[in-house]
Amino acid sequence: MPEARGKPRAAVPVETADLRLIRIFLRVVEAGGLSAAQSDLNLALSSISEKIAALEARFGLKLCKRGRGGFSLTPAGEDFYKEAQRLVATMEQFSTRIAGLSSQLPRNLTLGIVDTIITDPLCPVAGAVALFAERAPSVHLEVITLPPGELLREVIGQKIDLAVGSFPRAVLGLDYLDLHDEPHHLYCAQGHPLFNVPDHDIGIDTVREHRIIARSYWAARDIRIFAIAAPHATVANIEAEAHLILSGAYLGHLPAHFAAQFAGRLRPLRPDLLSYAAHFQIAARQDWQDRAAIRCFIEALQQTSRDLMRR
């Protein structure tokens, strides 16, 4: 496909379909290649390649080199990238202004989140709230905290507009948009019999001899690895679990960022064997792209999440 640098040609009107292709192109460039952008775009590699090819055909430009040699922009692609950035920025500014004027925007937006994520350095909620307040200043924001399963039920029931959390099971009728992973370790506290036992002397059989906590929404995951019939205690949120662990009588999983505030009082047991990553996502009804306020907040979450992971 010939590059059009320096050759005047008829202006190509930008259509709605072009904007989606342009946004995909921007994500690919920002990620550093097609493969790196897959998880962010939630598209197959072949689909991303087809969309980039469609964008090149649409504007008559060779935008990038891709293949075994890696990904790189052509000179025309570098210019196109800069212009695309300006276009998207202008559109976002327009959307921000219209958000404050449009009577179609709802007066309220309800966000549901799981508990104790405020200490997670990759949690995008605070940054997204700041962006949303700027872009949709007339919308009243309500935030509620519930366990993951209840959040999904509330989204399905249209009692909340979107949810952020790690969801043990998917509910049909919702879209799930990836954010980040949250490491969890199995902890014991000072006073527990295992607190001073070296890791090399601790195995699953050893742990099984002690009281184990399960979260009501993740009970199967929490006890499956230990092959026990039932947990010795059940909690509905992370803070309740921390209380039991800090008693020195129980073992349980906690997010690493949350447990860090109890350094010296808590100890992770066999991270190589007993740790896992909780995958955080946005859950929203499948028509979220047609709802301006929800779309605005989801885009703010995604933008903030990308920025945090680049730091």
mmCIF file of N, CA and C in Angstrom, residues 31-139:
data_model
loop_
_atom_site.group_PDB
_atom_site.id
_atom_site.type_symbol
_atom_site.label_atom_id
_atom_site.label_comp_id
_atom_site.label_asym_id
_atom_site.label_seq_id
_atom_site.Cartn_x
_atom_site.Cartn_y
_atom_site.Cartn_z
ATOM 1 N N ALA A 31 0.495 0.503 23.471
ATOM 2 C CA ALA A 31 0.905 -0.763 24.085
ATOM 3 C C ALA A 31 2.238 -1.251 23.538
ATOM 4 N N GLY A 32 2.633 -0.771 22.358
ATOM 5 C CA GLY A 32 3.896 -1.182 21.773
ATOM 6 C C GLY A 32 3.781 -2.322 20.785
ATOM 7 N N GLY A 33 2.577 -2.627 20.338
ATOM 8 C CA GLY A 33 2.408 -3.688 19.359
ATOM 9 C C GLY A 33 1.047 -4.343 19.448
ATOM 10 N N LEU A 34 0.731 -5.176 18.456
ATOM 11 C CA LEU A 34 -0.572 -5.820 18.389
ATOM 12 C C LEU A 34 -0.761 -6.824 19.520
ATOM 13 N N SER A 35 0.241 -7.656 19.760
ATOM 14 C CA SER A 35 0.126 -8.674 20.813
ATOM 15 C C SER A 35 -0.024 -8.030 22.185
ATOM 16 N N ALA A 36 0.747 -6.972 22.429
ATOM 17 C CA ALA A 36 0.705 -6.310 23.734
ATOM 18 C C ALA A 36 -0.640 -5.645 23.993
ATOM 19 N N ALA A 37 -1.370 -5.322 22.914
ATOM 20 C CA ALA A 37 -2.660 -4.625 23.069
ATOM 21 C C ALA A 37 -3.834 -5.583 23.189
ATOM 22 N N GLN A 38 -3.595 -6.886 23.054
ATOM 23 C CA GLN A 38 -4.701 -7.839 23.034
ATOM 24 C C GLN A 38 -5.565 -7.786 24.292
ATOM 25 N N SER A 39 -4.937 -7.869 25.469
ATOM 26 C CA SER A 39 -5.715 -7.911 26.709
ATOM 27 C C SER A 39 -6.457 -6.601 26.933
ATOM 28 N N ASP A 40 -5.834 -5.499 26.557
ATOM 29 C CA ASP A 40 -6.464 -4.188 26.737
ATOM 30 C C ASP A 40 -7.687 -4.051 25.837
ATOM 31 N N LEU A 41 -7.579 -4.510 24.590
ATOM 32 C CA LEU A 41 -8.671 -4.380 23.636
ATOM 33 C C LEU A 41 -9.669 -5.524 23.724
ATOM 34 N N ASN A 42 -9.255 -6.635 24.357
ATOM 35 C CA ASN A 42 -10.115 -7.824 24.462
ATOM 36 C C ASN A 42 -10.508 -8.322 23.065
ATOM 37 N N LEU A 43 -9.521 -8.338 22.168
ATOM 38 C CA LEU A 43 -9.733 -8.795 20.803
ATOM 39 C C LEU A 43 -8.659 -9.818 20.438
ATOM 40 N N ALA A 44 -8.991 -10.713 19.515
ATOM 41 C CA ALA A 44 -8.010 -11.667 19.013
ATOM 42 C C ALA A 44 -6.957 -10.932 18.185
ATOM 43 N N LEU A 45 -5.756 -11.500 18.153
ATOM 44 C CA LEU A 45 -4.665 -10.874 17.404
ATOM 45 C C LEU A 45 -5.040 -10.688 15.937
ATOM 46 N N SER A 46 -5.692 -11.693 15.354
ATOM 47 C CA SER A 46 -6.080 -11.605 13.945
ATOM 48 C C SER A 46 -7.086 -10.474 13.727
ATOM 49 N N SER A 47 -7.983 -10.297 14.698
ATOM 50 C CA SER A 47 -8.989 -9.232 14.584
ATOM 51 C C SER A 47 -8.335 -7.856 14.648
ATOM 52 N N ILE A 48 -7.356 -7.689 15.550
ATOM 53 C CA ILE A 48 -6.645 -6.412 15.643
ATOM 54 C C ILE A 48 -5.917 -6.123 14.339
ATOM 55 N N SER A 49 -5.259 -7.146 13.787
ATOM 56 C CA SER A 49 -4.521 -6.970 12.535
ATOM 57 C C SER A 49 -5.463 -6.560 11.402
ATOM 58 N N GLU A 50 -6.641 -7.187 11.364
ATOM 59 C CA GLU A 50 -7.613 -6.847 10.319
ATOM 60 C C GLU A 50 -8.080 -5.401 10.452
ATOM 61 N N LYS A 51 -8.267 -4.938 11.678
ATOM 62 C CA LYS A 51 -8.762 -3.580 11.889
ATOM 63 C C LYS A 51 -7.692 -2.544 11.540
ATOM 64 N N ILE A 52 -6.443 -2.860 11.841
ATOM 65 C CA ILE A 52 -5.367 -1.938 11.440
ATOM 66 C C ILE A 52 -5.270 -1.878 9.922
ATOM 67 N N ALA A 53 -5.406 -3.051 9.269
ATOM 68 C CA ALA A 53 -5.370 -3.080 7.806
ATOM 69 C C ALA A 53 -6.543 -2.296 7.225
ATOM 70 N N ALA A 54 -7.713 -2.392 7.854
ATOM 71 C CA ALA A 54 -8.880 -1.648 7.383
ATOM 72 C C ALA A 54 -8.666 -0.141 7.525
ATOM 73 N N LEU A 55 -8.012 0.260 8.608
ATOM 74 C CA LEU A 55 -7.723 1.681 8.816
ATOM 75 C C LEU A 55 -6.755 2.179 7.748
ATOM 76 N N GLU A 56 -5.749 1.374 7.451
ATOM 77 C CA GLU A 56 -4.780 1.765 6.414
ATOM 78 C C GLU A 56 -5.465 1.891 5.059
ATOM 79 N N ALA A 57 -6.348 0.935 4.759
ATOM 80 C CA ALA A 57 -7.061 0.980 3.478
ATOM 81 C C ALA A 57 -7.994 2.190 3.417
ATOM 82 N N ARG A 58 -8.616 2.490 4.534
ATOM 83 C CA ARG A 58 -9.578 3.600 4.580
ATOM 84 C C ARG A 58 -8.917 4.936 4.254
ATOM 85 N N PHE A 59 -7.693 5.150 4.794
ATOM 86 C CA PHE A 59 -7.026 6.441 4.600
ATOM 87 C C PHE A 59 -5.883 6.378 3.585
ATOM 88 N N GLY A 60 -5.660 5.204 2.996
ATOM 89 C CA GLY A 60 -4.647 5.086 1.962
ATOM 90 C C GLY A 60 -3.237 5.293 2.459
ATOM 91 N N LEU A 61 -2.955 4.826 3.678
ATOM 92 C CA LEU A 61 -1.635 5.011 4.283
ATOM 93 C C LEU A 61 -1.110 3.701 4.842
ATOM 94 N N LYS A 62 0.172 3.502 4.733
ATOM 95 C CA LYS A 62 0.834 2.403 5.435
ATOM 96 C C LYS A 62 1.270 2.949 6.788
ATOM 97 N N LEU A 63 0.596 2.521 7.852
ATOM 98 C CA LEU A 63 0.800 3.137 9.163
ATOM 99 C C LEU A 63 1.886 2.471 9.991
ATOM 100 N N CYS A 64 2.053 1.169 9.830
ATOM 101 C CA CYS A 64 3.009 0.480 10.705
ATOM 102 C C CYS A 64 3.550 -0.772 10.043
ATOM 103 N N LYS A 65 4.686 -1.204 10.540
ATOM 104 C CA LYS A 65 5.285 -2.477 10.139
ATOM 105 C C LYS A 65 5.029 -3.470 11.263
ATOM 106 N N ARG A 66 4.564 -4.616 10.938
ATOM 107 C CA ARG A 66 4.238 -5.618 11.943
ATOM 108 C C ARG A 66 4.553 -7.000 11.388
ATOM 109 N N GLY A 67 5.033 -7.834 12.241
ATOM 110 C CA GLY A 67 5.416 -9.174 11.814
ATOM 111 C C GLY A 67 6.540 -9.702 12.664
ATOM 112 N N ARG A 68 7.324 -10.597 12.122
ATOM 113 C CA ARG A 68 8.401 -11.222 12.887
ATOM 114 C C ARG A 68 9.452 -10.219 13.327
ATOM 115 N N GLY A 69 9.588 -9.149 12.557
ATOM 116 C CA GLY A 69 10.589 -8.140 12.900
ATOM 117 C C GLY A 69 10.150 -7.206 14.012
ATOM 118 N N GLY A 70 8.928 -7.379 14.493
ATOM 119 C CA GLY A 70 8.427 -6.520 15.558
ATOM 120 C C GLY A 70 7.503 -5.446 15.018
ATOM 121 N N PHE A 71 7.108 -4.577 15.880
ATOM 122 C CA PHE A 71 6.156 -3.516 15.532
ATOM 123 C C PHE A 71 6.862 -2.172 15.510
ATOM 124 N N SER A 72 6.590 -1.390 14.456
ATOM 125 C CA SER A 72 7.134 -0.033 14.393
ATOM 126 C C SER A 72 6.249 0.796 13.484
ATOM 127 N N LEU A 73 6.214 2.103 13.754
ATOM 128 C CA LEU A 73 5.438 3.021 12.934
ATOM 129 C C LEU A 73 6.238 3.458 11.723
ATOM 130 N N THR A 74 5.550 3.618 10.613
ATOM 131 C CA THR A 74 6.162 4.247 9.447
ATOM 132 C C THR A 74 6.176 5.756 9.682
ATOM 133 N N PRO A 75 6.914 6.527 8.878
ATOM 134 C CA PRO A 75 6.845 7.992 9.019
ATOM 135 C C PRO A 75 5.408 8.511 8.909
ATOM 136 N N ALA A 76 4.633 7.946 7.964
ATOM 137 C CA ALA A 76 3.232 8.355 7.846
ATOM 138 C C ALA A 76 2.459 7.957 9.093
ATOM 139 N N GLY A 77 2.806 6.786 9.658
ATOM 140 C CA GLY A 77 2.135 6.326 10.868
ATOM 141 C C GLY A 77 2.405 7.231 12.052
ATOM 142 N N GLU A 78 3.627 7.752 12.143
ATOM 143 C CA GLU A 78 3.953 8.670 13.242
ATOM 144 C C GLU A 78 3.132 9.946 13.144
ATOM 145 N N ASP A 79 3.002 10.469 11.925
ATOM 146 C CA ASP A 79 2.182 11.676 11.737
ATOM 147 C C ASP A 79 0.720 11.375 12.010
ATOM 148 N N PHE A 80 0.255 10.225 11.535
ATOM 149 C CA PHE A 80 -1.148 9.833 11.750
ATOM 150 C C PHE A 80 -1.423 9.677 13.237
ATOM 151 N N TYR A 81 -0.481 9.090 13.974
ATOM 152 C CA TYR A 81 -0.649 8.903 15.418
ATOM 153 C C TYR A 81 -0.827 10.247 16.121
ATOM 154 N N LYS A 82 -0.022 11.232 15.774
ATOM 155 C CA LYS A 82 -0.125 12.557 16.397
ATOM 156 C C LYS A 82 -1.474 13.202 16.085
ATOM 157 N N GLU A 83 -1.905 13.090 14.828
ATOM 158 C CA GLU A 83 -3.191 13.675 14.449
ATOM 159 C C GLU A 83 -4.344 12.943 15.129
ATOM 160 N N ALA A 84 -4.213 11.620 15.259
ATOM 161 C CA ALA A 84 -5.260 10.836 15.923
ATOM 162 C C ALA A 84 -5.369 11.217 17.392
ATOM 163 N N GLN A 85 -4.217 11.456 18.027
ATOM 164 C CA GLN A 85 -4.236 11.908 19.418
ATOM 165 C C GLN A 85 -4.981 13.237 19.553
ATOM 166 N N ARG A 86 -4.705 14.155 18.624
ATOM 167 C CA ARG A 86 -5.381 15.449 18.664
ATOM 168 C C ARG A 86 -6.889 15.279 18.464
ATOM 169 N N LEU A 87 -7.253 14.405 17.539
ATOM 170 C CA LEU A 87 -8.666 14.168 17.261
ATOM 171 C C LEU A 87 -9.382 13.625 18.494
ATOM 172 N N VAL A 88 -8.813 12.609 19.116
ATOM 173 C CA VAL A 88 -9.442 11.999 20.297
ATOM 174 C C VAL A 88 -9.507 12.998 21.445
ATOM 175 N N ALA A 89 -8.437 13.764 21.642
ATOM 176 C CA ALA A 89 -8.438 14.763 22.712
ATOM 177 C C ALA A 89 -9.535 15.795 22.488
ATOM 178 N N THR A 90 -9.695 16.227 21.231
ATOM 179 C CA THR A 90 -10.746 17.203 20.907
ATOM 180 C C THR A 90 -12.120 16.619 21.166
ATOM 181 N N MET A 91 -12.300 15.362 20.802
ATOM 182 C CA MET A 91 -13.589 14.703 21.038
ATOM 183 C C MET A 91 -13.882 14.593 22.526
ATOM 184 N N GLU A 92 -12.854 14.264 23.312
ATOM 185 C CA GLU A 92 -13.051 14.147 24.756
ATOM 186 C C GLU A 92 -13.418 15.494 25.371
ATOM 187 N N GLN A 93 -12.778 16.562 24.885
ATOM 188 C CA GLN A 93 -13.122 17.893 25.380
ATOM 189 C C GLN A 93 -14.565 18.244 25.023
ATOM 190 N N PHE A 94 -14.967 17.890 23.813
ATOM 191 C CA PHE A 94 -16.344 18.128 23.394
ATOM 192 C C PHE A 94 -17.313 17.350 24.284
ATOM 193 N N SER A 95 -16.994 16.071 24.533
ATOM 194 C CA SER A 95 -17.869 15.239 25.365
ATOM 195 C C SER A 95 -17.978 15.799 26.772
ATOM 196 N N THR A 96 -16.865 16.317 27.281
ATOM 197 C CA THR A 96 -16.878 16.884 28.631
ATOM 198 C C THR A 96 -17.826 18.074 28.707
ATOM 199 N N ARG A 97 -17.739 18.942 27.702
ATOM 200 C CA ARG A 97 -18.601 20.126 27.720
ATOM 201 C C ARG A 97 -20.071 19.748 27.563
ATOM 202 N N ILE A 98 -20.335 18.821 26.647
ATOM 203 C CA ILE A 98 -21.714 18.425 26.401
ATOM 204 C C ILE A 98 -22.290 17.674 27.591
ATOM 205 N N ALA A 99 -21.428 16.934 28.300
ATOM 206 C CA ALA A 99 -21.923 16.173 29.462
ATOM 207 C C ALA A 99 -22.581 17.084 30.477
ATOM 208 N N GLY A 100 -22.040 18.301 30.618
ATOM 209 C CA GLY A 100 -22.622 19.229 31.577
ATOM 210 C C GLY A 100 -23.883 19.894 31.071
ATOM 211 N N LEU A 101 -24.143 19.797 29.748
ATOM 212 C CA LEU A 101 -25.292 20.475 29.161
ATOM 213 C C LEU A 101 -26.424 19.526 28.780
ATOM 214 N N SER A 102 -26.056 18.310 28.462
ATOM 215 C CA SER A 102 -27.041 17.391 27.897
ATOM 216 C C SER A 102 -28.067 16.949 28.921
ATOM 217 N N SER A 103 -29.318 17.102 28.557
ATOM 218 C CA SER A 103 -30.388 16.639 29.447
ATOM 219 C C SER A 103 -30.545 15.131 29.385
ATOM 220 N N GLN A 104 -29.851 14.488 28.438
ATOM 221 C CA GLN A 104 -29.955 13.036 28.313
ATOM 222 C C GLN A 104 -29.112 12.314 29.356
ATOM 223 N N LEU A 105 -28.147 12.989 29.926
ATOM 224 C CA LEU A 105 -27.346 12.358 30.968
ATOM 225 C C LEU A 105 -28.201 12.153 32.215
ATOM 226 N N PRO A 106 -28.084 10.982 32.853
ATOM 227 C CA PRO A 106 -28.852 10.776 34.081
ATOM 228 C C PRO A 106 -28.345 11.681 35.193
ATOM 229 N N ARG A 107 -29.187 11.931 36.155
ATOM 230 C CA ARG A 107 -28.774 12.763 37.281
ATOM 231 C C ARG A 107 -27.857 11.998 38.232
ATOM 232 N N ASN A 108 -27.969 10.669 38.230
ATOM 233 C CA ASN A 108 -27.226 9.857 39.193
ATOM 234 C C ASN A 108 -26.486 8.724 38.497
ATOM 235 N N LEU A 109 -25.355 8.346 39.067
ATOM 236 C CA LEU A 109 -24.620 7.153 38.650
ATOM 237 C C LEU A 109 -24.212 6.412 39.912
ATOM 238 N N THR A 110 -24.498 5.114 39.965
ATOM 239 C CA THR A 110 -24.164 4.316 41.144
ATOM 240 C C THR A 110 -23.066 3.323 40.802
ATOM 241 N N LEU A 111 -21.974 3.426 41.515
ATOM 242 C CA LEU A 111 -20.815 2.546 41.351
ATOM 243 C C LEU A 111 -20.745 1.591 42.527
ATOM 244 N N GLY A 112 -20.559 0.313 42.253
ATOM 245 C CA GLY A 112 -20.357 -0.679 43.302
ATOM 246 C C GLY A 112 -18.921 -1.154 43.312
ATOM 247 N N ILE A 113 -18.330 -1.262 44.496
ATOM 248 C CA ILE A 113 -16.949 -1.740 44.616
ATOM 249 C C ILE A 113 -16.867 -2.756 45.751
ATOM 250 N N VAL A 114 -15.854 -3.605 45.711
ATOM 251 C CA VAL A 114 -15.582 -4.507 46.824
ATOM 252 C C VAL A 114 -14.795 -3.749 47.889
ATOM 253 N N ASP A 115 -14.723 -4.310 49.069
ATOM 254 C CA ASP A 115 -14.102 -3.595 50.185
ATOM 255 C C ASP A 115 -12.576 -3.659 50.134
ATOM 256 N N THR A 116 -11.945 -2.765 50.870
ATOM 257 C CA THR A 116 -10.499 -2.720 51.146
ATOM 258 C C THR A 116 -9.613 -2.636 49.897
ATOM 259 N N ILE A 117 -10.116 -2.052 48.825
ATOM 260 C CA ILE A 117 -9.261 -1.901 47.640
ATOM 261 C C ILE A 117 -8.539 -0.557 47.637
ATOM 262 N N ILE A 118 -8.817 0.279 48.631
ATOM 263 C CA ILE A 118 -8.239 1.625 48.631
ATOM 264 C C ILE A 118 -6.725 1.605 48.808
ATOM 265 N N THR A 119 -6.177 0.534 49.424
ATOM 266 C CA THR A 119 -4.727 0.459 49.621
ATOM 267 C C THR A 119 -4.000 -0.196 48.450
ATOM 268 N N ASP A 120 -4.747 -0.626 47.439
ATOM 269 C CA ASP A 120 -4.141 -1.265 46.265
ATOM 270 C C ASP A 120 -3.551 -0.181 45.354
ATOM 271 N N PRO A 121 -2.247 -0.177 45.126
ATOM 272 C CA PRO A 121 -1.643 0.863 44.285
ATOM 273 C C PRO A 121 -2.121 0.821 42.836
ATOM 274 N N LEU A 122 -2.725 -0.300 42.404
ATOM 275 C CA LEU A 122 -3.234 -0.399 41.048
ATOM 276 C C LEU A 122 -4.739 -0.158 40.961
ATOM 277 N N CYS A 123 -5.375 0.151 42.081
ATOM 278 C CA CYS A 123 -6.815 0.400 42.062
ATOM 279 C C CYS A 123 -7.105 1.718 41.339
ATOM 280 N N PRO A 124 -7.923 1.702 40.287
ATOM 281 C CA PRO A 124 -8.140 2.919 39.497
ATOM 282 C C PRO A 124 -9.320 3.762 39.947
ATOM 283 N N VAL A 125 -9.998 3.386 41.038
ATOM 284 C CA VAL A 125 -11.264 4.045 41.376
ATOM 285 C C VAL A 125 -11.074 5.533 41.661
ATOM 286 N N ALA A 126 -10.109 5.893 42.510
ATOM 287 C CA ALA A 126 -9.940 7.305 42.875
ATOM 288 C C ALA A 126 -9.617 8.160 41.653
ATOM 289 N N GLY A 127 -8.700 7.686 40.825
ATOM 290 C CA GLY A 127 -8.347 8.440 39.622
ATOM 291 C C GLY A 127 -9.515 8.568 38.662
ATOM 292 N N ALA A 128 -10.313 7.488 38.547
ATOM 293 C CA ALA A 128 -11.477 7.522 37.660
ATOM 294 C C ALA A 128 -12.523 8.499 38.173
ATOM 295 N N VAL A 129 -12.705 8.559 39.486
ATOM 296 C CA VAL A 129 -13.656 9.498 40.062
ATOM 297 C C VAL A 129 -13.247 10.934 39.721
ATOM 298 N N ALA A 130 -11.948 11.217 39.806
ATOM 299 C CA ALA A 130 -11.462 12.567 39.476
ATOM 300 C C ALA A 130 -11.767 12.917 38.022
ATOM 301 N N LEU A 131 -11.506 11.984 37.105
ATOM 302 C CA LEU A 131 -11.779 12.230 35.695
ATOM 303 C C LEU A 131 -13.278 12.387 35.443
ATOM 304 N N PHE A 132 -14.056 11.537 36.092
ATOM 305 C CA PHE A 132 -15.504 11.581 35.892
ATOM 306 C C PHE A 132 -16.087 12.897 36.400
ATOM 307 N N ALA A 133 -15.597 13.352 37.543
ATOM 308 C CA ALA A 133 -16.086 14.622 38.089
ATOM 309 C C ALA A 133 -15.790 15.780 37.145
ATOM 310 N N GLU A 134 -14.681 15.674 36.420
ATOM 311 C CA GLU A 134 -14.325 16.720 35.454
ATOM 312 C C GLU A 134 -15.163 16.613 34.188
ATOM 313 N N ARG A 135 -15.390 15.384 33.734
ATOM 314 C CA ARG A 135 -16.062 15.181 32.455
ATOM 315 C C ARG A 135 -17.591 15.233 32.564
ATOM 316 N N ALA A 136 -18.131 14.869 33.697
ATOM 317 C CA ALA A 136 -19.587 14.858 33.882
ATOM 318 C C ALA A 136 -19.942 15.531 35.205
ATOM 319 N N PRO A 137 -19.663 16.811 35.329
ATOM 320 C CA PRO A 137 -19.805 17.486 36.623
ATOM 321 C C PRO A 137 -21.230 17.552 37.145
ATOM 322 N N SER A 138 -22.238 17.381 36.274
ATOM 323 C CA SER A 138 -23.621 17.500 36.729
ATOM 324 C C SER A 138 -24.192 16.188 37.260
ATOM 325 N N VAL A 139 -23.440 15.087 37.111
ATOM 326 C CA VAL A 139 -23.949 13.777 37.530
ATOM 327 C C VAL A 139 -23.616 13.530 39.002
#
